[in-house]
PDB file of C-alpha atoms in Angstrom:
ATOM      1  CA  MET Y   1      11.728  -5.196  -9.007  1.00 85.00           C
ATOM      2  CA  ILE Y   2       9.108  -2.865  -8.089  1.00 91.00           C
ATOM      3  CA  THR Y   3      10.035  -0.281  -5.287  1.00 91.00           C
ATOM      4  CA  LYS Y   4       8.631   0.081  -1.829  1.00 91.00           C
ATOM      5  CA  LYS Y   5       7.903   3.688  -2.465  1.00 95.00           C
ATOM      6  CA  GLN Y   6       5.945   2.821  -5.773  1.00 95.00           C
ATOM      7  CA  ILE Y   7       3.657   0.296  -3.797  1.00 95.00           C
ATOM      8  CA  SER Y   8       3.647   2.881  -0.911  1.00 95.00           C
ATOM      9  CA  ASP Y   9       2.309   5.267  -3.693  1.00 96.00           C
ATOM     10  CA  ILE Y  10      -0.156   2.692  -5.042  1.00 97.00           C
ATOM     11  CA  LEU Y  11      -1.703   2.246  -1.596  1.00 96.00           C
ATOM     12  CA  LYS Y  12      -2.507   5.890  -1.411  1.00 96.00           C
ATOM     13  CA  ASP Y  13      -5.121   5.222  -3.701  1.00 96.00           C
ATOM     14  CA  TYR Y  14      -6.776   2.068  -2.084  1.00 98.00           C
ATOM     15  CA  ASN Y  15      -9.695   2.112   0.131  1.00 97.00           C
ATOM     16  CA  THR Y  16      -8.604   0.037   3.055  1.00 94.00           C
ATOM     17  CA  ASP Y  17     -12.027  -0.498   4.011  1.00 96.00           C
ATOM     18  CA  ASP Y  18     -12.943  -2.215   0.814  1.00 97.00           C
ATOM     19  CA  LEU Y  19      -9.620  -4.472   0.530  1.00 98.00           C
ATOM     20  CA  ALA Y  20      -9.751  -7.811  -1.461  1.00 98.00           C
ATOM     21  CA  ILE Y  21      -7.460 -10.595  -1.498  1.00 98.00           C
ATOM     22  CA  ALA Y  22      -6.335 -11.949  -4.966  1.00 98.00           C
ATOM     23  CA  THR Y  23      -4.394 -14.819  -5.951  1.00 96.00           C
ATOM     24  CA  VAL Y  24      -3.925 -17.492  -8.760  1.00 94.00           C
ATOM     25  CA  CYS Y  25      -6.618 -20.432  -8.615  1.00 93.00           C
ATOM     26  CA  SER Y  26      -4.971 -23.535  -7.570  1.00 87.00           C
ATOM     27  CA  HIS Y  27      -5.056 -26.346  -4.897  1.00 82.00           C
ATOM     28  CA  THR Y  28      -2.991 -23.681  -2.506  1.00 82.00           C
ATOM     29  CA  SER Y  29      -5.350 -21.200  -2.978  1.00 91.00           C
ATOM     30  CA  LEU Y  30      -8.115 -22.877  -1.368  1.00 92.00           C
ATOM     31  CA  GLN Y  31      -6.456 -21.912   2.273  1.00 93.00           C
ATOM     32  CA  ILE Y  32      -5.649 -18.470   1.211  1.00 94.00           C
ATOM     33  CA  PHE Y  33      -9.302 -17.968   0.221  1.00 96.00           C
ATOM     34  CA  HIS Y  34     -11.071 -19.638   2.966  1.00 96.00           C
ATOM     35  CA  GLY Y  35      -8.669 -17.675   5.411  1.00 95.00           C
ATOM     36  CA  ALA Y  36      -9.454 -14.408   3.737  1.00 97.00           C
ATOM     37  CA  ARG Y  37     -13.279 -14.795   3.914  1.00 94.00           C
ATOM     38  CA  LYS Y  38     -12.779 -15.652   7.665  1.00 95.00           C
ATOM     39  CA  GLU Y  39     -11.109 -12.196   7.991  1.00 96.00           C
ATOM     40  CA  GLY Y  40     -14.101 -10.528   6.281  1.00 96.00           C
ATOM     41  CA  LEU Y  41     -12.149  -9.778   3.232  1.00 97.00           C
ATOM     42  CA  LYS Y  42     -13.354 -10.109  -0.310  1.00 98.00           C
ATOM     43  CA  THR Y  43     -11.758 -12.926  -2.429  1.00 98.00           C
ATOM     44  CA  ILE Y  44     -10.621 -12.708  -6.434  1.00 98.00           C
ATOM     45  CA  GLY Y  45      -9.532 -15.772  -7.962  1.00 97.00           C
ATOM     46  CA  ILE Y  46      -7.367 -15.252 -11.191  1.00 97.00           C
ATOM     47  CA  CYS Y  47      -7.663 -18.120 -13.365  1.00 96.00           C
ATOM     48  CA  ILE Y  48      -7.101 -19.061 -17.096  1.00 94.00           C
ATOM     49  CA  GLY Y  49     -10.723 -19.252 -19.080  1.00 92.00           C
ATOM     50  CA  GLU Y  50     -13.892 -20.566 -17.104  1.00 92.00           C
ATOM     51  CA  PRO Y  51     -13.660 -20.472 -13.227  1.00 92.00           C
ATOM     52  CA  PRO Y  52     -12.139 -23.814 -11.883  1.00 91.00           C
ATOM     53  CA  ARG Y  53     -15.172 -26.060 -11.062  1.00 91.00           C
ATOM     54  CA  PHE Y  54     -13.327 -27.830  -7.812  1.00 90.00           C
ATOM     55  CA  TYR Y  55     -14.330 -24.384  -5.984  1.00 91.00           C
ATOM     56  CA  ASP Y  56     -18.112 -25.817  -6.157  1.00 91.00           C
ATOM     57  CA  ALA Y  57     -17.036 -28.496  -3.899  1.00 92.00           C
ATOM     58  CA  PHE Y  58     -15.475 -25.725  -1.214  1.00 92.00           C
ATOM     59  CA  PRO Y  59     -17.831 -23.274  -1.221  1.00 92.00           C
ATOM     60  CA  LEU Y  60     -16.139 -21.476   1.877  1.00 92.00           C
ATOM     61  CA  ALA Y  61     -12.911 -21.077  -0.296  1.00 94.00           C
ATOM     62  CA  LYS Y  62     -14.813 -19.918  -3.706  1.00 96.00           C
ATOM     63  CA  PRO Y  63     -13.618 -16.592  -4.548  1.00 97.00           C
ATOM     64  CA  ASP Y  64     -16.118 -13.914  -4.692  1.00 97.00           C
ATOM     65  CA  GLU Y  65     -15.100 -12.917  -7.827  1.00 97.00           C
ATOM     66  CA  PHE Y  66     -12.778 -14.574 -10.606  1.00 98.00           C
ATOM     67  CA  ILE Y  67     -10.737 -12.472 -13.143  1.00 98.00           C
ATOM     68  CA  SER Y  68      -9.895 -14.561 -16.343  1.00 97.00           C
ATOM     69  CA  VAL Y  69      -6.567 -14.605 -18.253  1.00 96.00           C
ATOM     70  CA  ASP Y  70      -5.010 -16.124 -21.544  1.00 95.00           C
ATOM     71  CA  SER Y  71      -2.140 -16.957 -19.768  1.00 93.00           C
ATOM     72  CA  TYR Y  72      -0.715 -16.575 -16.235  1.00 91.00           C
ATOM     73  CA  LYS Y  73       2.136 -14.637 -17.886  1.00 91.00           C
ATOM     74  CA  ASN Y  74      -0.534 -11.791 -18.657  1.00 93.00           C
ATOM     75  CA  ILE Y  75      -1.167 -11.067 -14.875  1.00 94.00           C
ATOM     76  CA  PRO Y  76       0.479  -7.824 -15.177  1.00 95.00           C
ATOM     77  CA  ASP Y  77      -1.724  -6.557 -17.796  1.00 96.00           C
ATOM     78  CA  ILE Y  78      -4.593  -6.996 -15.099  1.00 98.00           C
ATOM     79  CA  ALA Y  79      -2.428  -4.946 -12.689  1.00 97.00           C
ATOM     80  CA  PRO Y  80      -4.760  -1.977 -12.980  1.00 98.00           C
ATOM     81  CA  LEU Y  81      -8.126  -3.781 -12.629  1.00 98.00           C
ATOM     82  CA  LEU Y  82      -6.562  -5.438  -9.509  1.00 98.00           C
ATOM     83  CA  ARG Y  83      -5.287  -1.909  -7.980  1.00 98.00           C
ATOM     84  CA  GLN Y  84      -8.952  -0.672  -8.913  1.00 98.00           C
ATOM     85  CA  LYS Y  85     -10.486  -3.275  -6.903  1.00 98.00           C
ATOM     86  CA  ASN Y  86      -8.008  -2.653  -4.242  1.00 98.00           C
ATOM     87  CA  ALA Y  87      -6.619  -5.871  -4.125  1.00 98.00           C
ATOM     88  CA  ILE Y  88      -3.550  -7.410  -2.264  1.00 98.00           C
ATOM     89  CA  ILE Y  89      -1.786 -10.416  -4.047  1.00 96.00           C
ATOM     90  CA  ILE Y  90      -1.258 -13.382  -2.001  1.00 94.00           C
ATOM     91  CA  PRO Y  91       1.390 -15.228  -3.685  1.00 89.00           C
ATOM     92  CA  HIS Y  92       2.160 -18.820  -3.584  1.00 83.00           C
ATOM     93  CA  GLY Y  93       4.496 -21.582  -5.588  1.00 74.00           C
ATOM     94  CA  SER Y  94       2.078 -21.857  -8.263  1.00 76.00           C
ATOM     95  CA  PHE Y  95       1.479 -18.094  -8.643  1.00 77.00           C
ATOM     96  CA  VAL Y  96       5.280 -17.415  -9.234  1.00 74.00           C
ATOM     97  CA  GLU Y  97       5.713 -21.294 -11.293  1.00 74.00           C
ATOM     98  CA  TYR Y  98       2.862 -19.689 -13.726  1.00 81.00           C
ATOM     99  CA  MET Y  99       3.959 -16.170 -13.800  1.00 82.00           C
ATOM    100  CA  GLY Y 100       7.678 -16.577 -13.571  1.00 78.00           C
ATOM    101  CA  ALA Y 101       9.524 -15.053 -10.576  1.00 77.00           C
ATOM    102  CA  GLU Y 102      11.172 -11.832 -12.626  1.00 80.00           C
ATOM    103  CA  LYS Y 103       7.576 -10.887 -14.000  1.00 85.00           C
ATOM    104  CA  PHE Y 104       6.392 -11.249 -10.107  1.00 87.00           C
ATOM    105  CA  LEU Y 105       9.161  -8.697  -8.787  1.00 88.00           C
ATOM    106  CA  ASP Y 106       7.768  -5.882 -11.175  1.00 91.00           C
ATOM    107  CA  LEU Y 107       4.118  -6.523 -10.611  1.00 93.00           C
ATOM    108  CA  GLU Y 108       2.512  -3.232  -9.815  1.00 96.00           C
ATOM    109  CA  VAL Y 109       0.039  -4.482  -7.301  1.00 97.00           C
ATOM    110  CA  PRO Y 110       0.948  -4.358  -3.589  1.00 97.00           C
ATOM    111  CA  THR Y 111       1.470  -8.541  -2.321  1.00 94.00           C
ATOM    112  CA  PHE Y 112       1.403  -9.698   1.089  1.00 92.00           C
ATOM    113  CA  GLY Y 113       4.948 -10.474   2.203  1.00 84.00           C
ATOM    114  CA  ASN Y 114       8.540 -10.323   0.699  1.00 82.00           C
ATOM    115  CA  ARG Y 115       8.144 -10.511  -2.967  1.00 82.00           C
ATOM    116  CA  ALA Y 116      11.931 -11.872  -3.185  1.00 76.00           C
ATOM    117  CA  VAL Y 117      11.155 -14.720  -1.041  1.00 73.00           C
ATOM    118  CA  LEU Y 118       9.472 -16.448  -3.696  1.00 72.00           C
ATOM    119  CA  ASN Y 119      12.779 -16.741  -5.525  1.00 71.00           C
ATOM    120  CA  TRP Y 120      13.810 -19.064  -2.831  1.00 70.00           C
ATOM    121  CA  GLU Y 121      10.814 -21.157  -2.637  1.00 68.00           C
ATOM    122  CA  SER Y 122      10.872 -21.714  -6.684  1.00 68.00           C
ATOM    123  CA  ASP Y 123      14.655 -22.878  -6.240  1.00 74.00           C
ATOM    124  CA  ARG Y 124      15.045 -26.111  -3.994  1.00 76.00           C
ATOM    125  CA  THR Y 125      18.816 -25.445  -3.652  1.00 82.00           C
ATOM    126  CA  LYS Y 126      17.970 -22.119  -2.139  1.00 82.00           C
ATOM    127  CA  GLU Y 127      14.864 -23.363  -0.126  1.00 80.00           C
ATOM    128  CA  ARG Y 128      16.960 -26.237   1.539  1.00 86.00           C
ATOM    129  CA  GLU Y 129      19.731 -23.831   2.266  1.00 89.00           C
ATOM    130  CA  TRP Y 130      17.251 -21.609   3.964  1.00 84.00           C
ATOM    131  CA  LEU Y 131      15.150 -24.198   6.010  1.00 87.00           C
ATOM    132  CA  GLU Y 132      18.699 -25.949   7.320  1.00 92.00           C
ATOM    133  CA  GLY Y 133      20.244 -22.556   8.100  1.00 94.00           C
ATOM    134  CA  ALA Y 134      16.897 -22.092  10.125  1.00 94.00           C
ATOM    135  CA  GLY Y 135      17.579 -25.319  12.025  1.00 94.00           C
ATOM    136  CA  ILE Y 136      15.175 -27.458  10.203  1.00 92.00           C
ATOM    137  CA  HIS Y 137      16.164 -31.215   9.371  1.00 90.00           C
ATOM    138  CA  MET Y 138      15.847 -32.374   6.061  1.00 91.00           C
ATOM    139  CA  PRO Y 139      16.016 -35.273   4.018  1.00 92.00           C
ATOM    140  CA  ARG Y 140      19.540 -36.400   3.134  1.00 94.00           C
ATOM    141  CA  LEU Y 141      20.576 -35.580  -0.134  1.00 95.00           C
ATOM    142  CA  VAL Y 142      21.096 -38.503  -2.696  1.00 97.00           C
ATOM    143  CA  GLU Y 143      23.171 -38.528  -5.768  1.00 97.00           C
ATOM    144  CA  PRO Y 144      21.380 -40.302  -8.684  1.00 97.00           C
ATOM    145  CA  GLU Y 145      23.807 -43.119  -9.209  1.00 97.00           C
ATOM    146  CA  ASP Y 146      23.924 -43.909  -5.633  1.00 97.00           C
ATOM    147  CA  ILE Y 147      20.177 -44.471  -5.659  1.00 97.00           C
ATOM    148  CA  HIS Y 148      19.567 -47.914  -3.814  1.00 95.00           C
ATOM    149  CA  GLY Y 149      16.292 -47.625  -2.128  1.00 95.00           C
ATOM    150  CA  PRO Y 150      13.128 -45.028  -2.492  1.00 96.00           C
ATOM    151  CA  VAL Y 151      14.282 -41.465  -3.197  1.00 97.00           C
ATOM    152  CA  MET Y 152      12.114 -38.269  -4.080  1.00 94.00           C
ATOM    153  CA  VAL Y 153      13.183 -36.603  -6.899  1.00 94.00           C
ATOM    154  CA  LYS Y 154      11.935 -32.761  -6.858  1.00 89.00           C
ATOM    155  CA  TYR Y 155      11.829 -30.508  -9.886  1.00 87.00           C
ATOM    156  CA  HIS Y 156      12.452 -26.906  -9.060  1.00 80.00           C
ATOM    157  CA  GLY Y 157       9.549 -24.773  -8.545  1.00 70.00           C
ATOM    158  CA  ALA Y 158       5.716 -25.437  -8.062  1.00 61.00           C
ATOM    159  CA  LYS Y 159       4.399 -27.818 -10.395  1.00 60.00           C
ATOM    160  CA  GLY Y 160       1.034 -28.659  -8.889  1.00 53.00           C
ATOM    161  CA  GLY Y 161       1.773 -31.873  -7.691  1.00 60.00           C
ATOM    162  CA  ARG Y 162       3.521 -32.852 -10.676  1.00 68.00           C
ATOM    163  CA  GLY Y 163       7.173 -31.742  -9.841  1.00 77.00           C
ATOM    164  CA  PHE Y 164       8.238 -35.303  -8.144  1.00 86.00           C
ATOM    165  CA  PHE Y 165       8.272 -38.763  -8.722  1.00 93.00           C
ATOM    166  CA  ILE Y 166       9.804 -41.607  -6.631  1.00 94.00           C
ATOM    167  CA  ALA Y 167      12.411 -43.875  -7.858  1.00 97.00           C
ATOM    168  CA  LYS Y 168      13.769 -46.888  -6.308  1.00 97.00           C
ATOM    169  CA  ASN Y 169      16.920 -47.618  -8.060  1.00 97.00           C
ATOM    170  CA  TYR Y 170      19.012 -45.890 -10.846  1.00 97.00           C
ATOM    171  CA  GLU Y 171      17.446 -47.072 -13.412  1.00 97.00           C
ATOM    172  CA  GLU Y 172      13.995 -45.974 -12.461  1.00 97.00           C
ATOM    173  CA  PHE Y 173      15.525 -42.348 -12.005  1.00 97.00           C
ATOM    174  CA  LEU Y 174      16.577 -42.671 -15.789  1.00 96.00           C
ATOM    175  CA  LYS Y 175      13.346 -43.746 -16.897  1.00 97.00           C
ATOM    176  CA  ASN Y 176      11.670 -40.895 -15.209  1.00 95.00           C
ATOM    177  CA  ILE Y 177      13.848 -37.802 -15.137  1.00 96.00           C
ATOM    178  CA  ASP Y 178      13.643 -34.859 -17.233  1.00 93.00           C
ATOM    179  CA  GLU Y 179      16.745 -33.906 -18.003  1.00 92.00           C
ATOM    180  CA  SER Y 180      16.125 -30.466 -19.056  1.00 91.00           C
ATOM    181  CA  GLU Y 181      14.558 -29.246 -15.789  1.00 89.00           C
ATOM    182  CA  LYS Y 182      16.709 -28.809 -12.511  1.00 87.00           C
ATOM    183  CA  TYR Y 183      15.938 -31.405  -9.989  1.00 91.00           C
ATOM    184  CA  THR Y 184      17.128 -32.400  -6.266  1.00 91.00           C
ATOM    185  CA  VAL Y 185      17.365 -35.997  -5.151  1.00 96.00           C
ATOM    186  CA  GLN Y 186      16.458 -36.699  -1.435  1.00 95.00           C
ATOM    187  CA  GLU Y 187      16.076 -39.966   0.703  1.00 95.00           C
ATOM    188  CA  PHE Y 188      12.263 -40.956   0.877  1.00 93.00           C
ATOM    189  CA  ILE Y 189      11.007 -40.455   4.247  1.00 90.00           C
ATOM    190  CA  VAL Y 190       7.302 -41.247   5.061  1.00 85.00           C
ATOM    191  CA  GLY Y 191       5.285 -38.611   6.756  1.00 79.00           C
ATOM    192  CA  THR Y 192       2.481 -36.266   6.788  1.00 72.00           C
ATOM    193  CA  ARG Y 193       2.166 -33.599   3.638  1.00 64.00           C
ATOM    194  CA  TYR Y 194       2.543 -30.055   4.860  1.00 59.00           C
ATOM    195  CA  TYR Y 195       2.606 -26.633   3.278  1.00 56.00           C
ATOM    196  CA  LEU Y 196       4.903 -23.902   4.460  1.00 54.00           C
ATOM    197  CA  HIS Y 197       2.610 -21.034   3.788  1.00 49.00           C
TER     198      HIS Y 197
END
């Protein structure tokens, strides 16, 4: 993992009057870019190929600039460009899912927050331990063979809204599960969607 001293050395070369907020373009980045703009900061969206068109529907959340990469796993290759633009990375679940947690830990660009915390966000077991440790009530865990009503099956990591499915019984679970992925099965609770970031 990049050290605090290495990040401090990088920040010495930053123009703090001209900072930019950078992150991977996804549904999560809408709030990040909108908030950065409200704070008067420039924004940089990292995308694959052409800039996503969904930002046209959210002009206040559209990045000031896009940097295109062939793969999100190549983000370390654009670290010098991001540093040149005085970029601070704001990570989110999709960022780590697409790039990989280990590569993120070594990314030579300043980030907001604790880099190691994203290992917890990408691992449902660690995430649950963290939330329960903070006293937050969580849906009950269910063993697959004990499914007798609606449950939420969640794969580890961010999957852009594709990382879960609802099963009403064990047969539905078996029909839809990808055994090659780590997953958690929880009781289904109707409620409002919210993000931890």
